[in-house]
mmCIF file of C-alpha atoms and ligand atoms in Angstrom:
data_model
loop_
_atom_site.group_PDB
_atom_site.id
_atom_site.type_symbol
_atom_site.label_atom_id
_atom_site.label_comp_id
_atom_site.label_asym_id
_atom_site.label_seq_id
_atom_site.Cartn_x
_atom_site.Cartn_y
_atom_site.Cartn_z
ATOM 1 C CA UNK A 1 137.777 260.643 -2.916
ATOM 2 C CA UNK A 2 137.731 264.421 -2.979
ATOM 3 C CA UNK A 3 137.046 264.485 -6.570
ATOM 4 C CA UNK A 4 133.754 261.365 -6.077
ATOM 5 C CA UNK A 5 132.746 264.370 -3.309
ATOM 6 C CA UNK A 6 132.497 267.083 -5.637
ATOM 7 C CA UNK A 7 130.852 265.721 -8.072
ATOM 8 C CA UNK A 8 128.123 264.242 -5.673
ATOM 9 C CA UNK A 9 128.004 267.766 -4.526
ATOM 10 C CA UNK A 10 128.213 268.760 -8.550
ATOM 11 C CA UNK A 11 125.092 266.544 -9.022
ATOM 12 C CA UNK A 12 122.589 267.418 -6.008
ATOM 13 C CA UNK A 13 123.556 271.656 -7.043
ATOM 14 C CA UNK A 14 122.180 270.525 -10.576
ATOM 15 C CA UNK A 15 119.007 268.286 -9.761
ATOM 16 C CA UNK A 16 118.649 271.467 -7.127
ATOM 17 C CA UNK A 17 118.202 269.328 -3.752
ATOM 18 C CA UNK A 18 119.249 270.746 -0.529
ATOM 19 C CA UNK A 19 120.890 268.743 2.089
ATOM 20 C CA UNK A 20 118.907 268.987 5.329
ATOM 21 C CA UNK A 21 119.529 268.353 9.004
ATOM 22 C CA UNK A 22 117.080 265.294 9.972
ATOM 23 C CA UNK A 23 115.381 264.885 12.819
ATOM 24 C CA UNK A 24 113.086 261.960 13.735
ATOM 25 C CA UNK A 25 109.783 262.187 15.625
ATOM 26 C CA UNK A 26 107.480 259.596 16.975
ATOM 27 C CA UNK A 27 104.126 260.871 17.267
ATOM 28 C CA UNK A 28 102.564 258.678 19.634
ATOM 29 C CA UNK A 29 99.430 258.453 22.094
ATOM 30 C CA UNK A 30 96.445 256.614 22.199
ATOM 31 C CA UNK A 31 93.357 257.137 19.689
ATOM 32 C CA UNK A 32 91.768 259.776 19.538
ATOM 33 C CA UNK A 33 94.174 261.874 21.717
ATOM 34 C CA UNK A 34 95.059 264.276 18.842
ATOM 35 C CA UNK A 35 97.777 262.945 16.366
ATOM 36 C CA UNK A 36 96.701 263.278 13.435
ATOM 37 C CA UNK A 37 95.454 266.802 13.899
ATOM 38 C CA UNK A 38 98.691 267.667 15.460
ATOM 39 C CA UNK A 39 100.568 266.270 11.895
ATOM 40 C CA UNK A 40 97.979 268.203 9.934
ATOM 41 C CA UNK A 41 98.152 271.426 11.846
ATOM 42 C CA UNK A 42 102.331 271.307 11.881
ATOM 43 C CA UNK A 43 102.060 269.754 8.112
ATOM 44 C CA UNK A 44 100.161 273.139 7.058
ATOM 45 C CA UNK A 45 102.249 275.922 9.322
ATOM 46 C CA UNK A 46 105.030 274.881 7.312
ATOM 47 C CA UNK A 47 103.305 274.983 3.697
ATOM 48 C CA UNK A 48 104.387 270.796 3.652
ATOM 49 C CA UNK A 49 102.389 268.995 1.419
ATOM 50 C CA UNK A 50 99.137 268.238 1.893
ATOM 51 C CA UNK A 51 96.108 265.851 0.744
ATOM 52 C CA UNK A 52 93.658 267.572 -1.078
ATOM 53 C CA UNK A 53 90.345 268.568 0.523
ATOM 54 C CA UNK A 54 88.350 266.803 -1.310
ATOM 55 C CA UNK A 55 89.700 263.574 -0.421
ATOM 56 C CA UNK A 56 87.988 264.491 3.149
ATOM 57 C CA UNK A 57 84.652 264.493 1.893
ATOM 58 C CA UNK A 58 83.557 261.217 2.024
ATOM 59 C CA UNK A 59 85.127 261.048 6.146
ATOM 60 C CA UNK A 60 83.380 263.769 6.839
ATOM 61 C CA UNK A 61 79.821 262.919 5.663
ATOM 62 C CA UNK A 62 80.577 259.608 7.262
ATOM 63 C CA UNK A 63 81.541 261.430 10.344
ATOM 64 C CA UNK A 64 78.245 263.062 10.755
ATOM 65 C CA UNK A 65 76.227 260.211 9.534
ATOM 66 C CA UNK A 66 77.473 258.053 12.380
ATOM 67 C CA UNK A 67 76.840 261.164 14.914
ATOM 68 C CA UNK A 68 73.507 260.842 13.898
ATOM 69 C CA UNK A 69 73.141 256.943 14.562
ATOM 70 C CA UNK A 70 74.253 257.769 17.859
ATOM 71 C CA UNK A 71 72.091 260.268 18.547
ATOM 72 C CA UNK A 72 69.214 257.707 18.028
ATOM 73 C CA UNK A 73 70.930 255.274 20.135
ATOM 74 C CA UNK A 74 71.387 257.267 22.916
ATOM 75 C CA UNK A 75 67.814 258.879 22.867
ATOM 76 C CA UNK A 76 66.737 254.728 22.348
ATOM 77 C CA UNK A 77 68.495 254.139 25.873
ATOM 78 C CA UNK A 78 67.086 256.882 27.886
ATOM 79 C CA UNK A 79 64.295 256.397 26.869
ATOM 80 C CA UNK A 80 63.561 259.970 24.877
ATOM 81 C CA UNK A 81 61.888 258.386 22.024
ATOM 82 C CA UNK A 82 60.389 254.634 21.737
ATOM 83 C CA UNK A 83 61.827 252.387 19.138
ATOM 84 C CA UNK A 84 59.657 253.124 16.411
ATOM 85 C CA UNK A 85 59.912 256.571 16.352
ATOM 86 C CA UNK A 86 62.378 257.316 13.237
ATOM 87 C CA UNK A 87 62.393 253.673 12.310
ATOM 88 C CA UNK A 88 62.157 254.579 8.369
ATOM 89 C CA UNK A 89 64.796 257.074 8.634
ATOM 90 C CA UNK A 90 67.354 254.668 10.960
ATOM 91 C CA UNK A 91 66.879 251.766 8.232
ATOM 92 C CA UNK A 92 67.891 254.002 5.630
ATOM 93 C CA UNK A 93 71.362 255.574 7.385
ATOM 94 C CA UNK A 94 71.709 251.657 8.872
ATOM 95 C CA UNK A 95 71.603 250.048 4.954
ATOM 96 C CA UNK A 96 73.565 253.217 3.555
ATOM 97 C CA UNK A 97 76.918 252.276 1.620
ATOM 98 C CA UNK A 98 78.820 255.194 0.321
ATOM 99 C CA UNK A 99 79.026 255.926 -3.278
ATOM 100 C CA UNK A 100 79.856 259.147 -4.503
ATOM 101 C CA UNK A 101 77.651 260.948 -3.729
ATOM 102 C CA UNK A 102 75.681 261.287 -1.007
ATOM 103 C CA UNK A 103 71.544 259.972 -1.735
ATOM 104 C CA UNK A 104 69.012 262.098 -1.084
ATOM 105 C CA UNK A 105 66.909 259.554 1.218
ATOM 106 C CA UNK A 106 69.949 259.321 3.468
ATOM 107 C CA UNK A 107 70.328 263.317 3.268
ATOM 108 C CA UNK A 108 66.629 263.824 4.463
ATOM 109 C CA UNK A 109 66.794 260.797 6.798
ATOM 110 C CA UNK A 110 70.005 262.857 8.388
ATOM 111 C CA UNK A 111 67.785 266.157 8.448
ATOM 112 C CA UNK A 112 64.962 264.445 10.256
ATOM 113 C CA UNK A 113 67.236 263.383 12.803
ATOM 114 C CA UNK A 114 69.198 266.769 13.745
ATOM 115 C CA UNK A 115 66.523 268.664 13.238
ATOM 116 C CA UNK A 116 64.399 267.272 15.620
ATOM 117 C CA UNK A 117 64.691 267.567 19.176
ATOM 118 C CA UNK A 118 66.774 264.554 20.379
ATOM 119 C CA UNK A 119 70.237 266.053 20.306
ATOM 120 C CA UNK A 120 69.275 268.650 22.345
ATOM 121 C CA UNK A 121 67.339 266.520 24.398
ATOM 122 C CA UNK A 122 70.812 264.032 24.880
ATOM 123 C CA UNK A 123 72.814 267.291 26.112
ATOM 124 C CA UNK A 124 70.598 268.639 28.404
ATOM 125 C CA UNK A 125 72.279 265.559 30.769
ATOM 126 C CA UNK A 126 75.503 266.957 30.516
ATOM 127 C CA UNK A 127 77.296 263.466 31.623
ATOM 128 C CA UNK A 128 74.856 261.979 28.170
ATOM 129 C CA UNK A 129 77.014 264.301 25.922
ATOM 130 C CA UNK A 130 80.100 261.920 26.929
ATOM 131 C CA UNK A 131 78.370 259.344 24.855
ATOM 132 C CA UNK A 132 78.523 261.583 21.669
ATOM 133 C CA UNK A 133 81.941 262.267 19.502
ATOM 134 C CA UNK A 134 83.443 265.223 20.833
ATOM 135 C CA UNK A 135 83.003 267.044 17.799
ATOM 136 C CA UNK A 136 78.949 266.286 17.560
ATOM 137 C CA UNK A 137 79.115 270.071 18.187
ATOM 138 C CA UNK A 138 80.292 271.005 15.136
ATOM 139 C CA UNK A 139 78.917 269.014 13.008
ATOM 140 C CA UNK A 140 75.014 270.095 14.559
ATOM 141 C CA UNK A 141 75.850 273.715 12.992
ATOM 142 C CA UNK A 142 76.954 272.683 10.173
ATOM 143 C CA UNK A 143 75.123 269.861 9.072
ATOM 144 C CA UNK A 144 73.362 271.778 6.190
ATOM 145 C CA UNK A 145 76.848 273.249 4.164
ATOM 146 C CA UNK A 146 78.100 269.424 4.726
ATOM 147 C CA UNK A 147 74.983 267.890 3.521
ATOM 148 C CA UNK A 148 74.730 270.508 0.470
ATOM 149 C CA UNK A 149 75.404 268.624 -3.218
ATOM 150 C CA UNK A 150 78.446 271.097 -3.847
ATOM 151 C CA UNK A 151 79.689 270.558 -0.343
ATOM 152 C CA UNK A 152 83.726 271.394 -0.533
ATOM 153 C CA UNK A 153 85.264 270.899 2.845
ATOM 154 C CA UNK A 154 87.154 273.855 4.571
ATOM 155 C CA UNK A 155 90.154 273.769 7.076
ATOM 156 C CA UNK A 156 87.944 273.695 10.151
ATOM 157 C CA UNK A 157 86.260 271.029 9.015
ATOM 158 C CA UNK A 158 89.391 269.287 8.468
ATOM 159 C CA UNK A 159 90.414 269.771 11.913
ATOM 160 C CA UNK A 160 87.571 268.183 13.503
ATOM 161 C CA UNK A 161 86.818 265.752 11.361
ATOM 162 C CA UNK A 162 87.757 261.780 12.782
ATOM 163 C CA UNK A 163 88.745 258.849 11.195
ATOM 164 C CA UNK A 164 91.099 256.077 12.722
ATOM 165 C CA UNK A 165 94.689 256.057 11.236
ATOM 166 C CA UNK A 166 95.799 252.855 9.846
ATOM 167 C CA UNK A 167 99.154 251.649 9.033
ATOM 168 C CA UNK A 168 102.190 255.168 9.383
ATOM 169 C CA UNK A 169 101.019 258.455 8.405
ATOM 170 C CA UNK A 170 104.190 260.029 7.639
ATOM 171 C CA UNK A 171 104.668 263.899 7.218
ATOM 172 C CA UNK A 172 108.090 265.371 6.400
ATOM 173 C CA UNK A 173 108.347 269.064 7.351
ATOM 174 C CA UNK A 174 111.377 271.233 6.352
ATOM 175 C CA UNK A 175 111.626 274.317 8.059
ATOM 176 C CA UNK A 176 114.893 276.310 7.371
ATOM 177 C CA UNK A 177 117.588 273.835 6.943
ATOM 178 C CA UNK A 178 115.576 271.560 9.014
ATOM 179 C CA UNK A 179 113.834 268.771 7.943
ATOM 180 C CA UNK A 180 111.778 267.304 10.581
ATOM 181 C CA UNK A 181 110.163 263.032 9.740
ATOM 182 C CA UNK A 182 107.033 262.856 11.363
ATOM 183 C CA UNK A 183 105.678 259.469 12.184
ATOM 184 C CA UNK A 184 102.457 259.194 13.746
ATOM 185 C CA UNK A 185 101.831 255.601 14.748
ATOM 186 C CA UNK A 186 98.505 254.265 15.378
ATOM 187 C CA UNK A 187 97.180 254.149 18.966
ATOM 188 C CA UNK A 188 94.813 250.722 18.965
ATOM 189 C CA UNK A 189 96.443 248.105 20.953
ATOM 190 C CA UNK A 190 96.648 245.987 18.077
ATOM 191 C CA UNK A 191 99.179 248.391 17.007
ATOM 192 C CA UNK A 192 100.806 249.118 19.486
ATOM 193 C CA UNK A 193 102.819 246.413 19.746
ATOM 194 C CA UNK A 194 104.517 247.413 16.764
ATOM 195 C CA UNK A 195 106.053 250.374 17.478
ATOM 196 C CA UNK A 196 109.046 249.564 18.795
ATOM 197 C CA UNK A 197 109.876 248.722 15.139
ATOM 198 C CA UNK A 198 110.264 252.825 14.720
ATOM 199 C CA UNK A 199 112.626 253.442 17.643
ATOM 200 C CA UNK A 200 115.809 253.342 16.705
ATOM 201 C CA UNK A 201 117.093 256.462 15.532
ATOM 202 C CA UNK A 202 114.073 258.497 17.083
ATOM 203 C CA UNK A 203 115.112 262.520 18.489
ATOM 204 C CA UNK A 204 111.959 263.130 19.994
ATOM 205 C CA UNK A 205 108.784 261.463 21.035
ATOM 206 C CA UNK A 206 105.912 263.615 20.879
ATOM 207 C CA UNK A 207 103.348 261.977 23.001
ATOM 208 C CA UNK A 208 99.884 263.338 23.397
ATOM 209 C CA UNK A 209 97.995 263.162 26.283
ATOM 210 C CA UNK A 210 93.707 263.361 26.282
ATOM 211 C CA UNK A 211 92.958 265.403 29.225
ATOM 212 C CA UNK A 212 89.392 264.731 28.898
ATOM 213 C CA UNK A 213 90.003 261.366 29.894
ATOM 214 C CA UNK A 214 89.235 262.430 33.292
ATOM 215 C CA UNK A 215 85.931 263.200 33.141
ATOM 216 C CA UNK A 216 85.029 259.686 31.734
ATOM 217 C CA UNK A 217 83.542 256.988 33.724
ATOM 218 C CA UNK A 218 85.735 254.384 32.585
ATOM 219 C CA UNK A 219 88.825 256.491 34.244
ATOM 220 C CA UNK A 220 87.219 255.543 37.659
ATOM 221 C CA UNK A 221 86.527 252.736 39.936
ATOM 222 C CA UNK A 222 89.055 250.005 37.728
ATOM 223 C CA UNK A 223 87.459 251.242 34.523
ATOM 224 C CA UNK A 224 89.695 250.382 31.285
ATOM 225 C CA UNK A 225 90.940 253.737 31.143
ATOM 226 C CA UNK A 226 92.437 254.080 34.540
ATOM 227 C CA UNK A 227 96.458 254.200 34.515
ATOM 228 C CA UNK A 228 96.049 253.237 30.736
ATOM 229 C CA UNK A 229 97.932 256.011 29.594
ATOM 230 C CA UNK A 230 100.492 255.998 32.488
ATOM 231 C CA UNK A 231 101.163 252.099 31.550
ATOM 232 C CA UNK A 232 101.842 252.816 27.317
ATOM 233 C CA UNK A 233 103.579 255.750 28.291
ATOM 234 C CA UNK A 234 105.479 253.450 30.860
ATOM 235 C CA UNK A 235 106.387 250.690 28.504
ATOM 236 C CA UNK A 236 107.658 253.241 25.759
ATOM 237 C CA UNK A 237 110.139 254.866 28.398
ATOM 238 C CA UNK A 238 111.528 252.250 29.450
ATOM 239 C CA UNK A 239 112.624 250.997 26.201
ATOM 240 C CA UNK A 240 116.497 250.624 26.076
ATOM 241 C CA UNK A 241 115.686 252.010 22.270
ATOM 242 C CA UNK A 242 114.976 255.645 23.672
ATOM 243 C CA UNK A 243 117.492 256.175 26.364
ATOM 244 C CA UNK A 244 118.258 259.211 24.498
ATOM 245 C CA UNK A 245 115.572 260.313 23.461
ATOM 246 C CA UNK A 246 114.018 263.365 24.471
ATOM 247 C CA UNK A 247 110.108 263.658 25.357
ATOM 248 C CA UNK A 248 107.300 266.117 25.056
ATOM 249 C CA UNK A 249 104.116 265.020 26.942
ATOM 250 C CA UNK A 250 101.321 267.052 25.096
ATOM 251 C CA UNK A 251 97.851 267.426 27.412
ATOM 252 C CA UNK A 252 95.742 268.027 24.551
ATOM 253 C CA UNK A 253 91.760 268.575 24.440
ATOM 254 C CA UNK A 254 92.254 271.582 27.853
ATOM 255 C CA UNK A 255 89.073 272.969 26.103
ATOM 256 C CA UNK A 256 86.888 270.162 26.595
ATOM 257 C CA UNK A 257 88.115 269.503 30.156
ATOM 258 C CA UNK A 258 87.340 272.696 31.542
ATOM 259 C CA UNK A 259 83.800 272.651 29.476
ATOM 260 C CA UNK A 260 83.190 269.207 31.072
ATOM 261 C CA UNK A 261 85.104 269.145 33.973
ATOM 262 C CA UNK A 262 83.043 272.391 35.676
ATOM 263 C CA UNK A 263 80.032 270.020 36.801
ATOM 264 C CA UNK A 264 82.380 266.490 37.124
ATOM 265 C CA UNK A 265 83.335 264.948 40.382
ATOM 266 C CA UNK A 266 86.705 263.875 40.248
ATOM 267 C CA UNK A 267 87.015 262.710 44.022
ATOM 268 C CA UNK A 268 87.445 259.046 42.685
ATOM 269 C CA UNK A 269 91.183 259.932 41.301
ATOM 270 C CA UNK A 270 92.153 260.570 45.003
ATOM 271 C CA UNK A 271 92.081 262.626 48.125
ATOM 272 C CA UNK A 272 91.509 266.073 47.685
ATOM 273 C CA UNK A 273 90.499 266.101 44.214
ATOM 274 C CA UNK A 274 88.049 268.821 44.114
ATOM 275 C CA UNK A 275 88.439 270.557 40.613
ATOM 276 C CA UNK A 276 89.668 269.707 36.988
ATOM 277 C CA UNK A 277 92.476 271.676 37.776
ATOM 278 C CA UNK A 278 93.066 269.389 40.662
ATOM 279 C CA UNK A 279 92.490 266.238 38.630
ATOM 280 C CA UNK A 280 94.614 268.152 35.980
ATOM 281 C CA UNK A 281 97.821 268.470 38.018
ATOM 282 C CA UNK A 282 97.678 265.149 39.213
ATOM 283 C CA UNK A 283 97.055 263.762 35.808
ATOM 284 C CA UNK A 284 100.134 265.252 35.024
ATOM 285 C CA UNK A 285 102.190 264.426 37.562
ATOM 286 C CA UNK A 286 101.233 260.668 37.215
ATOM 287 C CA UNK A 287 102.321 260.838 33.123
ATOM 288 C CA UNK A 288 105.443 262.744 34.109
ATOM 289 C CA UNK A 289 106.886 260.302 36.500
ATOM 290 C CA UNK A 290 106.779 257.505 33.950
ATOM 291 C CA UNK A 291 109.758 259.181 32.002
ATOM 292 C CA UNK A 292 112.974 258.266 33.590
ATOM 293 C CA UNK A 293 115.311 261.186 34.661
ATOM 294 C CA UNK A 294 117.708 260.382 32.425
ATOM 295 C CA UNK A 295 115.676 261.582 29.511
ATOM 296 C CA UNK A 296 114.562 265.213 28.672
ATOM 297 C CA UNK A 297 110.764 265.572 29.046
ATOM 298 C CA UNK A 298 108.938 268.782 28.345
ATOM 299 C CA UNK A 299 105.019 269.006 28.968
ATOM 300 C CA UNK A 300 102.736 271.278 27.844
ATOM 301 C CA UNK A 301 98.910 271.791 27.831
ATOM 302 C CA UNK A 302 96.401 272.820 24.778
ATOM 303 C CA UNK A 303 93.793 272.744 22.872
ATOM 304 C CA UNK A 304 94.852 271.923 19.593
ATOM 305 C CA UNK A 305 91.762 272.547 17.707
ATOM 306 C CA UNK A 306 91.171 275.755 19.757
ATOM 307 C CA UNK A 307 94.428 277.366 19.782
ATOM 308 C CA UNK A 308 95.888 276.644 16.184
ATOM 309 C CA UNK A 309 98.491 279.234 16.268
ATOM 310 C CA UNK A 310 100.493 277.148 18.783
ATOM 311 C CA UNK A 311 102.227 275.701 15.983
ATOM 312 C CA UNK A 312 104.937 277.960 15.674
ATOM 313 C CA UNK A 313 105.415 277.551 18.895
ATOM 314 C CA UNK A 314 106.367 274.010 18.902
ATOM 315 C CA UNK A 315 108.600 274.363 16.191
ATOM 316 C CA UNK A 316 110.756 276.721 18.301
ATOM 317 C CA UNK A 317 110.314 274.304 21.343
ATOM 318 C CA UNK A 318 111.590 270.893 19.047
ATOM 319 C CA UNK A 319 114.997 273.115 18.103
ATOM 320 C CA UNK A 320 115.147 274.003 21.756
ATOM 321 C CA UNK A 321 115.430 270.080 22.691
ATOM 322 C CA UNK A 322 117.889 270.190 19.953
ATOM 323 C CA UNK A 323 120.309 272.645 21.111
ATOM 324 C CA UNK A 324 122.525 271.416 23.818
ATOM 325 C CA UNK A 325 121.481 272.847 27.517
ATOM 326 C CA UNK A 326 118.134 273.801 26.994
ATOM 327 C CA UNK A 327 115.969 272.086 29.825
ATOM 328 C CA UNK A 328 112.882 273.961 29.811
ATOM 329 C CA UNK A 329 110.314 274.671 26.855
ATOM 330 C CA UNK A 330 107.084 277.312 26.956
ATOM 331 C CA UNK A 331 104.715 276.265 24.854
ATOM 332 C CA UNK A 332 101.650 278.942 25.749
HETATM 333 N N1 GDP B 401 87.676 269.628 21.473
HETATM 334 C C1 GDP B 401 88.860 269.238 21.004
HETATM 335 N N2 GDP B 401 88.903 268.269 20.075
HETATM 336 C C2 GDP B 401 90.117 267.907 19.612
HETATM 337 C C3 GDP B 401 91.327 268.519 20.068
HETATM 338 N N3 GDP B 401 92.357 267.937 19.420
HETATM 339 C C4 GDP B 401 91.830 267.003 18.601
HETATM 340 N N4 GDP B 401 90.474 266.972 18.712
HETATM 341 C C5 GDP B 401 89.512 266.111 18.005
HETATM 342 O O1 GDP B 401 89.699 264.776 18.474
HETATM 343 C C6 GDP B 401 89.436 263.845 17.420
HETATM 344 C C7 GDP B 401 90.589 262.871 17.300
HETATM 345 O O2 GDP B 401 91.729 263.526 16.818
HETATM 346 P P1 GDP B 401 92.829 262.782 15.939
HETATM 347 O O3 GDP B 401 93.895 263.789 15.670
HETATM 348 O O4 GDP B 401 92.233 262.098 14.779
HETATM 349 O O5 GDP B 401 93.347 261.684 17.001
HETATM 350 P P2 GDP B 401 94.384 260.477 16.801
HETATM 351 O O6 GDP B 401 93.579 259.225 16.819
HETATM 352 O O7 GDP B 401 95.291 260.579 17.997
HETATM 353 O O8 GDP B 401 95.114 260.695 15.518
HETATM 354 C C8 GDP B 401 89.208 264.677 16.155
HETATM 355 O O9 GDP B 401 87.807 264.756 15.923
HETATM 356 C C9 GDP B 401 89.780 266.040 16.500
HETATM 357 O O10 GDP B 401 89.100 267.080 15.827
HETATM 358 C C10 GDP B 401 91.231 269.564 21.068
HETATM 359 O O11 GDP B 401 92.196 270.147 21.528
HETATM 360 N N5 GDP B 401 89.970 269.862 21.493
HETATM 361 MG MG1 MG B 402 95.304 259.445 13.916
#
C-alpha cells in the first residue's frame, strides 16, 4: 500500500503534475446575462488557456452584420425610411453566407448602412435603442478596423462580442494550489432542462443576474420576462442536489441600467418604484429570497464589461465561501 503510494507520488513528481484542490462551479443564468464574458474575463486574469483571437473573427463580423439588419428593420417600422430605400444593399447582407473572408459588396453594403443616418435616427427614441444589441455601440465606432481586410480582433472586442453558447463551455482555472472547473451551461430553455445533470458535486453556483431586464417592456404588465428569472433561479434552489451549495447572485450589466434606467418608468414593478435604484433593490430582493436560508448566498452588482479589474476580486470572494465562517463577501 505505502509502497503503490509512493510510487504514484514517484510518477506524477516525474511527468511534473501538481495535485490541486478542486472546486466545482456552475455558471448559470439566462442568455445573454453575461456568462461567457464572465468565463473569459476569469479565464484570462489567471493566464488559463485561451482560444485564439482569430477564431473570433468570423462572430464578430457576423455580430455587426446582423446589427446592421436591425438597424434597417427598425428604421422599416418607424417609419424612418420607406422600404425601398437600401433595398440593393439589404439583399446583399440578407443572401450573404460567410466564407473567409469577408466580400467587398457586403463590406460597402455594411458602410452604406452605418454611415448613413438611420442609427442615429433609431437612438434619438431612447426606448428604440432597446430594440438594438446592447453592444450596437461599439460596434458603430468601430465598424471600419472590423471591416478592414487585415482586421485582427483585440480583447475589447472580445468582450463585447455575442454569440449563443451551445452545448458546456468548460474553463479550468488554477490559481495557487487551486484549481477552480468552470461550467457555464447554456441559458435557452431548451437547455435548461438539462442542467440538473451537472449538480452533483457542485461548490458554488455562480448565477448572473441582467439588471437591464428592468427597463424592458416585456418585464411589465405579464410580459415573458416578468418573475422569469426569480422562477429558474427558484427551481435551481430548490434542488435537493444543491442543499450545500453555496450561491453568488451576480447583477451584471449596472452600466446599462443606470444609462437606460435615468428616463424609464419603473412604476409597473410596484408601489413606490420611482428610480432604477428603486427597481434595483427590489430586483434584488425578489432574486435573493428564492435561495433558501440554509444555503450561503452572496450578491454583488457590476458591470462586467466596464469594470474588468473585478476579477481578482472574485477570486478572493470564491476562497472566502470556501473557508469555513465566512458569511459575507465585497465584491466592489
Ligand atoms: N453593457 C454591458 N454589456 C455586457 C456586460 N456584460 C456582458 N455584456 C454583453 O452582453 C452580451 C452577452 O454576454 P454573454 O457573456 O455572451 O452572455 P451569456 O449568454 O450569458 O453567455 C455580450 O455582448 C457582452 O459583451 C455588462 O456588464 N455591460
Ligand atoms: Mg454564453
Amino acid at each position: 500500500m505505502g509502497l503503490s503510494n509512493s510510487s504514484n507520488r514517484l510518477r506524477t513528481a516525474l511527468r511534473g503534475e501538481r495535485t490541486y484542490e478542486k472546486r466545482k462551479i456552475l455558471v448559470l443564468g439566462c442568455m445573454g446575462s453575461g456568462k461567457t464574458t464572465l468565463c473569459r474575463m476569469l479565464a484570462k486574469s489567471a493566464n488559463a488557456q485561451l482560444c485564439p483571437a482569430r477564431f473570433y473573427k468570423h462572430t464578430i463580423e457576423n455580430n455587426l452584420l446582423e446589427i446592421c439588419k436591425e438597424i434597417y428593420r427598425i428604421a422599416c417600422a418607424h417609419n424612418i425610411i420607406g422600404s425601398q430605400q437600401f433595398e440593393g444593399d439589404m439583399t446583399i447582407l440578407m443572401n450573404f453566407r460567410h466564407k473567409e473572408d469577408l466580400h467587398k459588396n457586403a463590406v460597402e453594403a455594411m458602410k452604406r448602412i452605418i454611415k448613413s443616418n438611420l442609427y442615429s435616427e433609431i437612438v434619438k427614441d431612447k426606448k428604440r435603442i432597446l430594440d438594438l444589441p446592447y453592444n450596437a455601440p461599439y460596434f458603430m465606432t468601430n465598424y471600419e478596423r472590423i471591416l478592414d481586410s487585415r482586421f485582427y480582433p483585440t480583447d475589447a472586442d472580445l468582450t463585447i462580442i455575442y454569440s449563443q453558447t451551445v452545448g458546456v463551455n468548460f474553463q479550468s482555472i488554477d490559481v495557487g494550489v487551486v484549481r477552480y472547473e468552470l461550467y457555464e451551461l447554456p441559458g435557452h430553455h431548451i437547455f435548461r432542462r438539462y442542467w440538473t445533470e451537472f449538480y452533483p458535486n457542485t461548490n458554488v453556483i455562480i448565477f448572473l443576474i441582467d439588471l437591464s431586464d428592468l427597463c424592458r417592456a416585456a418585464m411589465y404588465d405579464g410580459g415573458h420576462l416578468q418573475d422569469k428569472v426569480r422562477k429558474i433561479l427558484l427551481a435551481v434552489t430548490m434542488s435537493k442536489l444543491l442543499h450545500n451549495t453555496s450561491f453568488i447572485l451576480l447583477f451584471n450589466k449596472r452600466d446599462l441600467l443606470e444609462e437606460i434606467g435615468a428616463g424609464f418608468s419603473f412604476a409597473g414593478l410596484g408601489a413606490g418604484m420611482k428610480s432604477w435604484e428603486s427597481a434595483e433593490k427590489y430586483y434584488m430582493e425578489q432574486c435573493q429570497s428564492a435561495v433558501p436560508p440554509t444555503n450561503e448566498v452572496y450578491q454583488h452588482i457590476m458591470s462586467l464589461t466596464k469594470k474588468p479589474d473585478m476579477n481578482t476580486t472574485l477570486f478572493e470572494s470564491l476562497e472566502k465561501i470556501f473557508q469555513s465562517g465566512v458569511r459575507s463577501l465585497d465584491l466592489e
